[in-house]
Amino acid sequence: MNNFEDYSTLFVQSIGNKEGPISPAVTNSASFGYQTPEIAEDIFAGKAKKPLYARMGNPTTAKLESIMAEMDGGIGAVATSSGMGATTLACLSLAQTGDEIISIGGLFGGTYSLFAETLQRFGITTHFFDVDELEAITNAINEKTKIIFLESVGNPNMRLPDIEAIAAIANKNGIALIVDNTITPLSIKPLQLGADIVVYSTTKIITGNASALGGCAVFRGLQDDADKFKTKRYQFLAKFIQGVGKMALIANAKKRVLRDFGMSANAHASYQTMLGLETLPLRMSRVVQSIATIVKALDDKGLKINHPSLPSHPHFNRYNTQFQNGCGTLFTIDMGSKEKAFSFLRNTQLATITANIGDSRTLALHMASTIYRDFDEETKKFLGITDGLIRISIGLENPQDIINDFLQAAEV
């Protein structure tokens, strides 16, 4: 867990101030004065690094963005009003009518709906594959493919992608790779593994206490020489490359999406997110250790647990070789039926029943009757949603207390 320790220093030193107010300042203004027309011109041209308008960001959000970019080794980041805002910003910055997306793995319900329904209405087609269908993924790429999208851990099917292998496919074919790293901040470094953009719902474990809705997209810098984004496939980027060079993906996202769709982060949410970042390494380390203990104990008692740290999981070896820092807060329990799942949720004393994940408290939700209630049976089967499936997000409680509570809730 050395990387968690490294981030403990980075975050508290980057977020706090050495002089004046130690806590970050909240810039609570919707607009900003430019002083002179010449400065205004330079701000709108991107030559002056000063606030333009709160829809395009403010100083509090800018500080959060710089820390998120440093966390993932990106050249910059764009904070948004929600995790879905970050995913939408990243995808719509690259795709337009007639384009195609390849989506890999089990998906959060909102992301699946975005790809299968909303983007489809705008003429963007998505093809869905399991994480291990690498040959089929390769064969699905054509001249219309703009994005390969995956989650670092399937939510909620708990399947683990081979990110490096998928990145190799994306890079060989000149396709942008976007990784949703919401569940595994710090544990996985997608940009180092070959991704181009990383998206987060910062609402989850990054903030960690359900106090602030937010999201963030982190971008890699473009290379000076050959780069996939300098090809005909992404020719719309040429004007941004000419204007800001390595920062082209960020300028493109802000001009093509953030400016016009307005999924902007607000200053208070950015401030609360930074407060969460200060303790994220400690909480991630705690959760990763707790969840391994909890799933083993529940599995040993005969509950149907799905987590890659268990030898019965099909990606057990991948977990041990590529996910040494864990795979986040989630696991699932399949109680076999909706009735038994509801009974478990009524009986648990510790778990909070909610759609959120990554909180300091342990959370639980029956999947089929909530997030995936409107999905057809074929889609639910693909995403791993069964009638008795309960998604669990482990919090900071004593792991033995969670084990005891879950066993009594399941009447084991």
mmCIF file of C-alpha atoms in Angstrom:
data_model
loop_
_atom_site.group_PDB
_atom_site.id
_atom_site.type_symbol
_atom_site.label_atom_id
_atom_site.label_comp_id
_atom_site.label_asym_id
_atom_site.label_seq_id
_atom_site.Cartn_x
_atom_site.Cartn_y
_atom_site.Cartn_z
ATOM 1 C CA MET A 1 0.000 0.000 0.000
ATOM 2 C CA ASN A 2 2.980 2.358 -0.438
ATOM 3 C CA ASN A 3 1.163 4.374 -3.074
ATOM 4 C CA PHE A 4 -1.538 5.219 -0.510
ATOM 5 C CA GLU A 5 1.184 6.536 1.786
ATOM 6 C CA ASP A 6 2.667 8.650 -1.007
ATOM 7 C CA TYR A 7 -0.700 10.251 -1.698
ATOM 8 C CA SER A 8 -1.234 11.000 1.976
ATOM 9 C CA THR A 9 1.608 13.489 1.713
ATOM 10 C CA LEU A 10 0.648 14.816 -1.714
ATOM 11 C CA PHE A 11 -2.964 15.611 -0.909
ATOM 12 C CA VAL A 12 -2.624 17.334 2.452
ATOM 13 C CA GLN A 13 0.337 19.365 1.236
ATOM 14 C CA SER A 14 -1.352 20.353 -2.044
ATOM 15 C CA ILE A 15 -4.743 21.224 -0.603
ATOM 16 C CA GLY A 16 -3.720 23.193 2.471
ATOM 17 C CA ASN A 17 -2.112 26.651 2.300
ATOM 18 C CA LYS A 18 1.099 27.586 4.116
ATOM 19 C CA GLU A 19 0.156 31.250 4.454
ATOM 20 C CA GLY A 20 -3.148 32.870 5.347
ATOM 21 C CA PRO A 21 -6.236 30.647 5.505
ATOM 22 C CA ILE A 22 -5.023 27.053 5.669
ATOM 23 C CA SER A 23 -8.240 25.630 4.208
ATOM 24 C CA PRO A 24 -8.841 26.301 0.474
ATOM 25 C CA ALA A 25 -10.835 29.427 -0.298
ATOM 26 C CA VAL A 26 -14.330 29.102 -1.770
ATOM 27 C CA THR A 27 -14.764 31.560 -4.632
ATOM 28 C CA ASN A 28 -18.512 32.088 -4.568
ATOM 29 C CA SER A 29 -19.020 34.153 -7.712
ATOM 30 C CA ALA A 30 -20.862 33.374 -10.921
ATOM 31 C CA SER A 31 -18.923 35.916 -12.968
ATOM 32 C CA PHE A 32 -15.553 37.670 -12.948
ATOM 33 C CA GLY A 33 -14.311 41.133 -13.864
ATOM 34 C CA TYR A 34 -11.700 41.415 -16.611
ATOM 35 C CA GLN A 35 -10.386 44.933 -15.748
ATOM 36 C CA THR A 36 -9.520 45.904 -19.347
ATOM 37 C CA PRO A 37 -10.800 44.906 -22.804
ATOM 38 C CA GLU A 38 -7.329 43.646 -23.678
ATOM 39 C CA ILE A 39 -7.365 41.256 -20.720
ATOM 40 C CA ALA A 40 -10.883 40.138 -21.656
ATOM 41 C CA GLU A 41 -9.706 39.373 -25.167
ATOM 42 C CA ASP A 42 -6.763 37.333 -23.878
ATOM 43 C CA ILE A 43 -8.982 35.404 -21.436
ATOM 44 C CA PHE A 44 -11.432 34.402 -24.179
ATOM 45 C CA ALA A 45 -8.528 33.480 -26.445
ATOM 46 C CA GLY A 46 -7.072 31.250 -23.749
ATOM 47 C CA LYS A 47 -3.890 33.305 -23.487
ATOM 48 C CA ALA A 48 -4.575 34.656 -19.985
ATOM 49 C CA LYS A 49 -5.085 32.069 -17.247
ATOM 50 C CA LYS A 50 -7.784 33.956 -15.394
ATOM 51 C CA PRO A 51 -11.422 33.081 -14.654
ATOM 52 C CA LEU A 52 -13.759 33.604 -17.601
ATOM 53 C CA TYR A 53 -17.199 32.686 -16.223
ATOM 54 C CA ALA A 54 -18.245 30.178 -13.559
ATOM 55 C CA ARG A 55 -19.762 27.849 -16.171
ATOM 56 C CA MET A 56 -16.220 27.400 -17.469
ATOM 57 C CA GLY A 57 -14.754 26.997 -13.978
ATOM 58 C CA ASN A 58 -13.671 29.083 -10.990
ATOM 59 C CA PRO A 59 -10.519 29.309 -8.817
ATOM 60 C CA THR A 60 -11.774 26.793 -6.239
ATOM 61 C CA THR A 61 -12.617 24.263 -8.920
ATOM 62 C CA ALA A 62 -9.336 24.997 -10.703
ATOM 63 C CA LYS A 63 -7.421 23.982 -7.577
ATOM 64 C CA LEU A 64 -9.354 20.716 -7.387
ATOM 65 C CA GLU A 65 -8.652 20.088 -11.068
ATOM 66 C CA SER A 66 -4.921 20.588 -10.622
ATOM 67 C CA ILE A 67 -4.828 18.089 -7.748
ATOM 68 C CA MET A 68 -6.887 15.504 -9.643
ATOM 69 C CA ALA A 69 -4.585 15.860 -12.647
ATOM 70 C CA GLU A 70 -1.523 15.379 -10.458
ATOM 71 C CA MET A 71 -3.129 12.345 -8.810
ATOM 72 C CA ASP A 72 -3.475 10.559 -12.151
ATOM 73 C CA GLY A 73 -0.430 11.964 -13.927
ATOM 74 C CA GLY A 74 -2.549 13.931 -16.393
ATOM 75 C CA ILE A 75 -1.777 17.263 -18.028
ATOM 76 C CA GLY A 76 -5.032 18.708 -16.730
ATOM 77 C CA ALA A 77 -8.589 17.991 -15.639
ATOM 78 C CA VAL A 78 -12.130 19.322 -15.928
ATOM 79 C CA ALA A 79 -14.353 19.079 -12.862
ATOM 80 C CA THR A 80 -18.075 18.629 -13.463
ATOM 81 C CA SER A 81 -21.359 18.718 -11.562
ATOM 82 C CA SER A 82 -21.617 14.914 -11.335
ATOM 83 C CA GLY A 83 -19.976 11.681 -12.394
ATOM 84 C CA MET A 84 -22.403 11.317 -15.283
ATOM 85 C CA GLY A 85 -21.449 14.861 -16.238
ATOM 86 C CA ALA A 86 -17.799 13.788 -16.441
ATOM 87 C CA THR A 87 -18.626 10.724 -18.549
ATOM 88 C CA THR A 88 -20.855 12.747 -20.869
ATOM 89 C CA LEU A 89 -18.233 15.479 -21.225
ATOM 90 C CA ALA A 90 -15.492 12.983 -22.086
ATOM 91 C CA CYS A 91 -17.604 11.086 -24.632
ATOM 92 C CA LEU A 92 -19.259 14.040 -26.348
ATOM 93 C CA SER A 93 -15.934 15.821 -26.640
ATOM 94 C CA LEU A 94 -14.846 13.066 -29.063
ATOM 95 C CA ALA A 95 -18.000 11.582 -30.599
ATOM 96 C CA GLN A 96 -20.679 13.002 -32.865
ATOM 97 C CA THR A 97 -23.557 11.772 -35.025
ATOM 98 C CA GLY A 98 -22.559 8.688 -37.008
ATOM 99 C CA ASP A 99 -19.735 7.698 -34.652
ATOM 100 C CA GLU A 100 -19.469 4.501 -32.631
ATOM 101 C CA ILE A 101 -18.390 3.595 -29.094
ATOM 102 C CA ILE A 102 -17.174 0.242 -27.818
ATOM 103 C CA SER A 103 -18.196 -0.282 -24.197
ATOM 104 C CA ILE A 104 -16.554 -3.039 -22.200
ATOM 105 C CA GLY A 105 -17.692 -4.813 -19.050
ATOM 106 C CA GLY A 106 -20.534 -4.508 -16.577
ATOM 107 C CA LEU A 107 -21.693 -0.917 -16.373
ATOM 108 C CA PHE A 108 -23.255 1.362 -13.807
ATOM 109 C CA GLY A 109 -26.896 1.722 -14.845
ATOM 110 C CA GLY A 110 -26.656 5.422 -15.642
ATOM 111 C CA THR A 111 -23.686 4.874 -17.956
ATOM 112 C CA TYR A 112 -25.424 2.015 -19.742
ATOM 113 C CA SER A 113 -28.519 4.163 -20.261
ATOM 114 C CA LEU A 114 -26.386 7.026 -21.589
ATOM 115 C CA PHE A 115 -24.800 4.742 -24.180
ATOM 116 C CA ALA A 116 -27.777 2.568 -25.080
ATOM 117 C CA GLU A 117 -30.512 5.191 -25.086
ATOM 118 C CA THR A 118 -29.473 8.851 -24.858
ATOM 119 C CA LEU A 119 -26.469 8.862 -27.187
ATOM 120 C CA GLN A 120 -28.392 6.604 -29.550
ATOM 121 C CA ARG A 121 -30.966 9.389 -29.901
ATOM 122 C CA PHE A 122 -28.168 11.636 -31.144
ATOM 123 C CA GLY A 123 -26.958 9.100 -33.691
ATOM 124 C CA ILE A 124 -24.042 7.664 -31.696
ATOM 125 C CA THR A 125 -24.058 3.848 -31.605
ATOM 126 C CA THR A 126 -22.533 1.762 -28.798
ATOM 127 C CA HIS A 127 -21.457 -1.893 -29.007
ATOM 128 C CA PHE A 128 -21.232 -3.774 -25.684
ATOM 129 C CA PHE A 129 -18.748 -6.533 -24.834
ATOM 130 C CA ASP A 130 -17.582 -8.524 -21.839
ATOM 131 C CA VAL A 131 -14.121 -7.693 -20.492
ATOM 132 C CA ASP A 132 -12.582 -10.899 -21.877
ATOM 133 C CA GLU A 133 -13.952 -10.638 -25.443
ATOM 134 C CA LEU A 134 -10.752 -9.098 -26.763
ATOM 135 C CA GLU A 135 -10.976 -10.634 -30.231
ATOM 136 C CA ALA A 136 -14.562 -9.469 -30.677
ATOM 137 C CA ILE A 137 -13.602 -6.006 -29.433
ATOM 138 C CA THR A 138 -10.817 -5.806 -32.008
ATOM 139 C CA ASN A 139 -13.111 -6.981 -34.792
ATOM 140 C CA ALA A 140 -15.739 -4.369 -33.879
ATOM 141 C CA ILE A 141 -13.381 -1.451 -34.563
ATOM 142 C CA ASN A 142 -14.019 0.405 -37.796
ATOM 143 C CA GLU A 143 -13.486 3.876 -39.262
ATOM 144 C CA LYS A 144 -16.456 5.202 -37.258
ATOM 145 C CA THR A 145 -15.116 4.058 -33.868
ATOM 146 C CA LYS A 146 -14.110 7.014 -31.734
ATOM 147 C CA ILE A 147 -14.041 5.631 -28.180
ATOM 148 C CA ILE A 148 -13.371 2.464 -26.218
ATOM 149 C CA PHE A 149 -14.913 2.845 -22.761
ATOM 150 C CA LEU A 150 -14.527 0.632 -19.709
ATOM 151 C CA GLU A 151 -14.902 0.622 -15.946
ATOM 152 C CA SER A 152 -11.829 -0.303 -13.890
ATOM 153 C CA VAL A 153 -14.108 -2.678 -11.971
ATOM 154 C CA GLY A 154 -17.499 -3.782 -13.246
ATOM 155 C CA ASN A 155 -20.262 -2.126 -11.225
ATOM 156 C CA PRO A 156 -21.947 -4.278 -10.066
ATOM 157 C CA ASN A 157 -20.808 -7.466 -11.829
ATOM 158 C CA MET A 158 -17.312 -7.197 -10.256
ATOM 159 C CA ARG A 159 -15.502 -8.366 -13.392
ATOM 160 C CA LEU A 160 -11.978 -7.020 -13.856
ATOM 161 C CA PRO A 161 -10.705 -5.841 -17.238
ATOM 162 C CA ASP A 162 -7.135 -6.338 -18.406
ATOM 163 C CA ILE A 163 -6.658 -2.600 -18.864
ATOM 164 C CA GLU A 164 -3.189 -2.859 -20.408
ATOM 165 C CA ALA A 165 -4.366 -5.387 -22.997
ATOM 166 C CA ILE A 166 -7.380 -3.274 -23.929
ATOM 167 C CA ALA A 167 -5.206 -0.144 -24.056
ATOM 168 C CA ALA A 168 -2.885 -1.959 -26.460
ATOM 169 C CA ILE A 169 -5.855 -2.652 -28.753
ATOM 170 C CA ALA A 170 -6.979 0.983 -28.539
ATOM 171 C CA ASN A 171 -3.519 2.367 -29.237
ATOM 172 C CA LYS A 172 -2.761 -0.056 -32.070
ATOM 173 C CA ASN A 173 -5.962 1.029 -33.805
ATOM 174 C CA GLY A 174 -5.672 4.719 -32.952
ATOM 175 C CA ILE A 175 -8.812 4.785 -30.777
ATOM 176 C CA ALA A 176 -9.319 6.877 -27.641
ATOM 177 C CA LEU A 177 -9.559 4.859 -24.415
ATOM 178 C CA ILE A 178 -11.681 6.265 -21.580
ATOM 179 C CA VAL A 179 -11.581 4.538 -18.180
ATOM 180 C CA ASP A 180 -14.135 5.128 -15.437
ATOM 181 C CA ASN A 181 -11.938 4.881 -12.338
ATOM 182 C CA THR A 182 -14.601 5.904 -9.814
ATOM 183 C CA ILE A 183 -14.245 2.778 -7.697
ATOM 184 C CA THR A 184 -10.449 2.612 -7.710
ATOM 185 C CA PRO A 185 -8.844 6.050 -7.329
ATOM 186 C CA LEU A 186 -5.195 5.652 -6.214
ATOM 187 C CA SER A 187 -5.433 1.852 -6.627
ATOM 188 C CA ILE A 188 -5.350 1.962 -10.425
ATOM 189 C CA LYS A 189 -3.505 4.508 -12.597
ATOM 190 C CA PRO A 190 -5.265 4.244 -15.991
ATOM 191 C CA LEU A 191 -3.148 6.867 -17.776
ATOM 192 C CA GLN A 192 -0.016 4.893 -16.889
ATOM 193 C CA LEU A 193 -1.688 1.774 -18.281
ATOM 194 C CA GLY A 194 -2.388 3.403 -21.655
ATOM 195 C CA ALA A 195 -5.707 5.253 -21.223
ATOM 196 C CA ASP A 196 -6.250 8.731 -22.675
ATOM 197 C CA ILE A 197 -8.984 10.049 -20.385
ATOM 198 C CA VAL A 198 -9.994 9.010 -16.867
ATOM 199 C CA VAL A 199 -13.429 9.863 -15.475
ATOM 200 C CA TYR A 200 -14.684 9.896 -11.894
ATOM 201 C CA SER A 201 -17.801 10.371 -9.926
ATOM 202 C CA THR A 202 -16.098 12.288 -7.123
ATOM 203 C CA THR A 203 -19.376 11.971 -5.225
ATOM 204 C CA LYS A 204 -18.267 8.485 -4.284
ATOM 205 C CA ILE A 205 -15.142 7.560 -2.313
ATOM 206 C CA ILE A 206 -13.149 10.640 -3.316
ATOM 207 C CA THR A 207 -15.470 12.867 -1.280
ATOM 208 C CA GLY A 208 -16.462 9.901 0.848
ATOM 209 C CA ASN A 209 -19.267 11.287 2.984
ATOM 210 C CA ALA A 210 -22.254 11.933 0.676
ATOM 211 C CA SER A 211 -21.914 15.693 1.108
ATOM 212 C CA ALA A 212 -21.052 16.810 -2.427
ATOM 213 C CA LEU A 213 -22.204 15.783 -5.889
ATOM 214 C CA GLY A 214 -19.399 16.007 -8.407
ATOM 215 C CA GLY A 215 -17.335 14.466 -11.165
ATOM 216 C CA CYS A 216 -14.025 14.946 -12.933
ATOM 217 C CA ALA A 217 -12.370 14.033 -16.226
ATOM 218 C CA VAL A 218 -8.556 13.831 -16.281
ATOM 219 C CA PHE A 219 -6.749 14.098 -19.620
ATOM 220 C CA ARG A 220 -3.325 13.055 -20.829
ATOM 221 C CA GLY A 221 -1.196 15.512 -22.731
ATOM 222 C CA LEU A 222 -0.706 15.099 -26.462
ATOM 223 C CA GLN A 223 2.698 13.966 -27.651
ATOM 224 C CA ASP A 224 4.969 16.329 -29.572
ATOM 225 C CA ASP A 225 5.452 13.908 -32.449
ATOM 226 C CA ALA A 226 3.008 11.245 -33.663
ATOM 227 C CA ASP A 227 -0.190 10.954 -31.646
ATOM 228 C CA LYS A 228 -3.488 9.169 -32.333
ATOM 229 C CA PHE A 229 -5.337 12.459 -31.835
ATOM 230 C CA LYS A 230 -3.426 14.033 -34.741
ATOM 231 C CA THR A 231 -4.914 11.604 -37.253
ATOM 232 C CA LYS A 232 -7.854 11.979 -39.651
ATOM 233 C CA ARG A 233 -10.115 10.152 -37.182
ATOM 234 C CA TYR A 234 -9.910 13.141 -34.817
ATOM 235 C CA GLN A 235 -9.385 15.896 -37.375
ATOM 236 C CA PHE A 236 -11.695 18.244 -35.419
ATOM 237 C CA LEU A 237 -8.908 18.512 -32.838
ATOM 238 C CA ALA A 238 -6.511 20.145 -35.299
ATOM 239 C CA LYS A 239 -7.496 23.712 -34.431
ATOM 240 C CA PHE A 240 -7.042 23.013 -30.721
ATOM 241 C CA ILE A 241 -3.686 21.327 -31.302
ATOM 242 C CA GLN A 242 -2.576 24.353 -33.287
ATOM 243 C CA GLY A 243 -3.785 26.678 -30.543
ATOM 244 C CA VAL A 244 -2.761 24.992 -27.280
ATOM 245 C CA GLY A 245 -0.659 21.983 -28.299
ATOM 246 C CA LYS A 246 -0.461 19.348 -25.584
ATOM 247 C CA MET A 247 -3.548 20.764 -23.833
ATOM 248 C CA ALA A 248 -5.780 20.182 -26.872
ATOM 249 C CA LEU A 249 -8.020 17.536 -25.292
ATOM 250 C CA ILE A 250 -8.910 19.875 -22.428
ATOM 251 C CA ALA A 251 -9.567 22.876 -24.669
ATOM 252 C CA ASN A 252 -11.688 20.682 -26.918
ATOM 253 C CA ALA A 253 -13.734 19.343 -23.972
ATOM 254 C CA LYS A 254 -14.359 22.810 -22.603
ATOM 255 C CA LYS A 255 -15.273 24.402 -25.934
ATOM 256 C CA ARG A 256 -17.260 21.527 -27.466
ATOM 257 C CA VAL A 257 -19.094 20.353 -24.328
ATOM 258 C CA LEU A 258 -18.660 22.252 -21.063
ATOM 259 C CA ARG A 259 -19.383 25.663 -22.573
ATOM 260 C CA ASP A 260 -22.575 24.527 -24.311
ATOM 261 C CA PHE A 261 -23.950 21.766 -22.048
ATOM 262 C CA GLY A 262 -22.981 23.441 -18.772
ATOM 263 C CA MET A 263 -22.257 20.420 -16.539
ATOM 264 C CA SER A 264 -20.034 22.694 -14.470
ATOM 265 C CA ALA A 265 -18.833 22.018 -10.939
ATOM 266 C CA ASN A 266 -19.794 24.537 -8.279
ATOM 267 C CA ALA A 267 -17.268 26.027 -5.890
ATOM 268 C CA HIS A 268 -18.763 24.594 -2.703
ATOM 269 C CA ALA A 269 -18.819 21.058 -4.093
ATOM 270 C CA SER A 270 -15.207 21.447 -5.258
ATOM 271 C CA TYR A 271 -14.206 22.612 -1.785
ATOM 272 C CA GLN A 272 -15.931 19.664 -0.103
ATOM 273 C CA THR A 273 -14.349 17.295 -2.602
ATOM 274 C CA MET A 274 -10.890 18.593 -1.707
ATOM 275 C CA LEU A 275 -11.606 17.994 1.974
ATOM 276 C CA GLY A 276 -12.447 14.406 1.061
ATOM 277 C CA LEU A 277 -9.227 14.036 -0.917
ATOM 278 C CA GLU A 278 -7.191 14.840 2.203
ATOM 279 C CA THR A 279 -8.247 11.549 3.820
ATOM 280 C CA LEU A 280 -8.800 9.429 0.687
ATOM 281 C CA PRO A 281 -5.528 7.445 0.991
ATOM 282 C CA LEU A 282 -6.310 6.505 4.589
ATOM 283 C CA ARG A 283 -9.856 5.477 3.746
ATOM 284 C CA MET A 284 -8.855 3.496 0.648
ATOM 285 C CA SER A 285 -6.226 1.584 2.596
ATOM 286 C CA ARG A 286 -8.739 0.813 5.345
ATOM 287 C CA VAL A 287 -11.457 -0.333 2.954
ATOM 288 C CA VAL A 288 -9.158 -2.557 0.874
ATOM 289 C CA GLN A 289 -8.007 -4.380 4.008
ATOM 290 C CA SER A 290 -11.514 -4.632 5.461
ATOM 291 C CA ILE A 291 -13.222 -5.912 2.345
ATOM 292 C CA ALA A 292 -10.839 -8.847 1.919
ATOM 293 C CA THR A 293 -11.558 -9.925 5.493
ATOM 294 C CA ILE A 294 -15.316 -9.462 5.161
ATOM 295 C CA VAL A 295 -15.867 -11.290 1.866
ATOM 296 C CA LYS A 296 -13.796 -14.272 2.997
ATOM 297 C CA ALA A 297 -15.736 -14.593 6.255
ATOM 298 C CA LEU A 298 -19.115 -14.340 4.514
ATOM 299 C CA ASP A 299 -18.048 -16.743 1.761
ATOM 300 C CA ASP A 300 -16.861 -19.240 4.368
ATOM 301 C CA LYS A 301 -20.337 -19.132 5.922
ATOM 302 C CA GLY A 302 -21.938 -20.129 2.626
ATOM 303 C CA LEU A 303 -23.245 -16.802 1.369
ATOM 304 C CA LYS A 304 -23.028 -16.309 -2.402
ATOM 305 C CA ILE A 305 -20.399 -13.567 -2.531
ATOM 306 C CA ASN A 306 -18.938 -12.052 -5.693
ATOM 307 C CA HIS A 307 -15.524 -10.419 -5.243
ATOM 308 C CA PRO A 308 -12.282 -10.963 -7.204
ATOM 309 C CA SER A 309 -10.233 -11.644 -4.052
ATOM 310 C CA LEU A 310 -12.034 -14.985 -3.679
ATOM 311 C CA PRO A 311 -10.412 -17.995 -5.418
ATOM 312 C CA SER A 312 -13.782 -18.893 -6.959
ATOM 313 C CA HIS A 313 -13.873 -15.658 -8.951
ATOM 314 C CA PRO A 314 -12.894 -16.020 -12.642
ATOM 315 C CA HIS A 315 -10.506 -13.049 -12.346
ATOM 316 C CA PHE A 316 -8.823 -14.128 -9.128
ATOM 317 C CA ASN A 317 -5.387 -14.332 -10.793
ATOM 318 C CA ARG A 318 -5.871 -10.955 -12.480
ATOM 319 C CA TYR A 319 -6.822 -9.469 -9.127
ATOM 320 C CA ASN A 320 -3.590 -10.712 -7.564
ATOM 321 C CA THR A 321 -1.341 -9.589 -10.409
ATOM 322 C CA GLN A 322 -2.955 -6.338 -11.630
ATOM 323 C CA PHE A 323 -5.003 -5.137 -8.655
ATOM 324 C CA GLN A 324 -2.501 -5.422 -5.816
ATOM 325 C CA ASN A 325 -3.960 -2.290 -4.229
ATOM 326 C CA GLY A 326 -7.471 -3.690 -4.236
ATOM 327 C CA CYS A 327 -10.490 -2.995 -6.404
ATOM 328 C CA GLY A 328 -12.452 -0.552 -4.311
ATOM 329 C CA THR A 329 -15.360 -0.738 -1.892
ATOM 330 C CA LEU A 330 -17.777 -3.048 -3.710
ATOM 331 C CA PHE A 331 -18.876 -6.658 -3.575
ATOM 332 C CA THR A 332 -22.222 -8.334 -4.121
ATOM 333 C CA ILE A 333 -24.354 -10.869 -2.280
ATOM 334 C CA ASP A 334 -26.858 -12.931 -4.234
ATOM 335 C CA MET A 335 -29.644 -13.974 -1.873
ATOM 336 C CA GLY A 336 -31.372 -16.032 -4.572
ATOM 337 C CA SER A 337 -34.636 -14.119 -4.698
ATOM 338 C CA LYS A 338 -36.063 -10.636 -4.292
ATOM 339 C CA GLU A 339 -37.891 -11.721 -1.135
ATOM 340 C CA LYS A 340 -34.722 -12.955 0.568
ATOM 341 C CA ALA A 341 -32.815 -9.864 -0.566
ATOM 342 C CA PHE A 342 -35.478 -7.586 0.904
ATOM 343 C CA SER A 343 -35.397 -9.591 4.129
ATOM 344 C CA PHE A 344 -31.628 -9.107 4.364
ATOM 345 C CA LEU A 345 -31.970 -5.365 3.818
ATOM 346 C CA ARG A 346 -34.694 -5.087 6.450
ATOM 347 C CA ASN A 347 -32.626 -7.058 8.963
ATOM 348 C CA THR A 348 -29.259 -5.340 8.594
ATOM 349 C CA GLN A 349 -28.538 -2.847 11.353
ATOM 350 C CA LEU A 350 -25.370 -1.310 9.895
ATOM 351 C CA ALA A 351 -25.952 -0.909 6.152
ATOM 352 C CA THR A 352 -27.671 2.198 4.846
ATOM 353 C CA ILE A 353 -30.004 1.442 1.936
ATOM 354 C CA THR A 354 -29.074 3.931 -0.783
ATOM 355 C CA ALA A 355 -27.954 4.195 -4.415
ATOM 356 C CA ASN A 356 -24.603 5.744 -3.477
ATOM 357 C CA ILE A 357 -21.296 3.882 -3.109
ATOM 358 C CA GLY A 358 -17.911 4.726 -1.599
ATOM 359 C CA ASP A 359 -19.224 6.319 1.593
ATOM 360 C CA SER A 360 -17.640 6.254 5.048
ATOM 361 C CA ARG A 361 -20.688 4.186 6.021
ATOM 362 C CA THR A 362 -21.480 0.728 4.671
ATOM 363 C CA LEU A 363 -24.186 0.943 2.000
ATOM 364 C CA ALA A 364 -26.453 -1.620 0.360
ATOM 365 C CA LEU A 365 -29.005 -1.736 -2.439
ATOM 366 C CA HIS A 366 -31.149 -4.324 -4.206
ATOM 367 C CA MET A 367 -30.199 -3.882 -7.844
ATOM 368 C CA ALA A 368 -33.106 -5.329 -9.830
ATOM 369 C CA SER A 369 -35.823 -3.283 -8.118
ATOM 370 C CA THR A 370 -33.960 0.041 -8.197
ATOM 371 C CA ILE A 371 -31.233 1.149 -10.618
ATOM 372 C CA TYR A 372 -31.926 -1.648 -13.129
ATOM 373 C CA ARG A 373 -35.712 -1.932 -12.692
ATOM 374 C CA ASP A 374 -36.487 -0.700 -16.227
ATOM 375 C CA PHE A 375 -33.902 -2.863 -17.994
ATOM 376 C CA ASP A 376 -35.023 -5.851 -20.073
ATOM 377 C CA GLU A 377 -34.065 -9.367 -19.032
ATOM 378 C CA GLU A 378 -31.390 -9.790 -21.714
ATOM 379 C CA THR A 379 -29.628 -6.587 -20.638
ATOM 380 C CA LYS A 380 -29.840 -7.491 -16.965
ATOM 381 C CA LYS A 381 -28.303 -10.881 -17.738
ATOM 382 C CA PHE A 382 -25.421 -9.217 -19.616
ATOM 383 C CA LEU A 383 -24.826 -6.816 -16.720
ATOM 384 C CA GLY A 384 -25.043 -9.582 -14.099
ATOM 385 C CA ILE A 385 -28.265 -8.397 -12.464
ATOM 386 C CA THR A 386 -30.227 -11.211 -10.804
ATOM 387 C CA ASP A 387 -33.426 -11.115 -8.747
ATOM 388 C CA GLY A 388 -31.565 -11.606 -5.462
ATOM 389 C CA LEU A 389 -28.532 -9.397 -6.102
ATOM 390 C CA ILE A 390 -27.530 -6.912 -3.409
ATOM 391 C CA ARG A 391 -24.658 -4.505 -4.043
ATOM 392 C CA ILE A 392 -22.596 -3.741 -0.958
ATOM 393 C CA SER A 393 -20.232 -0.794 -0.511
ATOM 394 C CA ILE A 394 -18.035 -1.302 2.539
ATOM 395 C CA GLY A 395 -17.398 1.665 4.823
ATOM 396 C CA LEU A 396 -15.050 2.405 7.680
ATOM 397 C CA GLU A 397 -16.830 0.411 10.385
ATOM 398 C CA ASN A 398 -15.085 -2.384 12.255
ATOM 399 C CA PRO A 399 -15.005 -5.282 9.765
ATOM 400 C CA GLN A 400 -16.017 -7.826 12.396
ATOM 401 C CA ASP A 401 -19.069 -5.742 13.239
ATOM 402 C CA ILE A 402 -20.043 -5.802 9.560
ATOM 403 C CA ILE A 403 -19.519 -9.569 9.367
ATOM 404 C CA ASN A 404 -21.660 -10.183 12.455
ATOM 405 C CA ASP A 405 -24.403 -7.890 11.226
ATOM 406 C CA PHE A 406 -24.535 -9.394 7.744
ATOM 407 C CA LEU A 407 -24.632 -12.949 9.073
ATOM 408 C CA GLN A 408 -27.580 -12.166 11.313
ATOM 409 C CA ALA A 409 -29.274 -10.240 8.500
ATOM 410 C CA ALA A 410 -28.907 -13.260 6.220
ATOM 411 C CA GLU A 411 -30.061 -15.520 9.062
ATOM 412 C CA VAL A 412 -26.967 -17.702 8.727
#
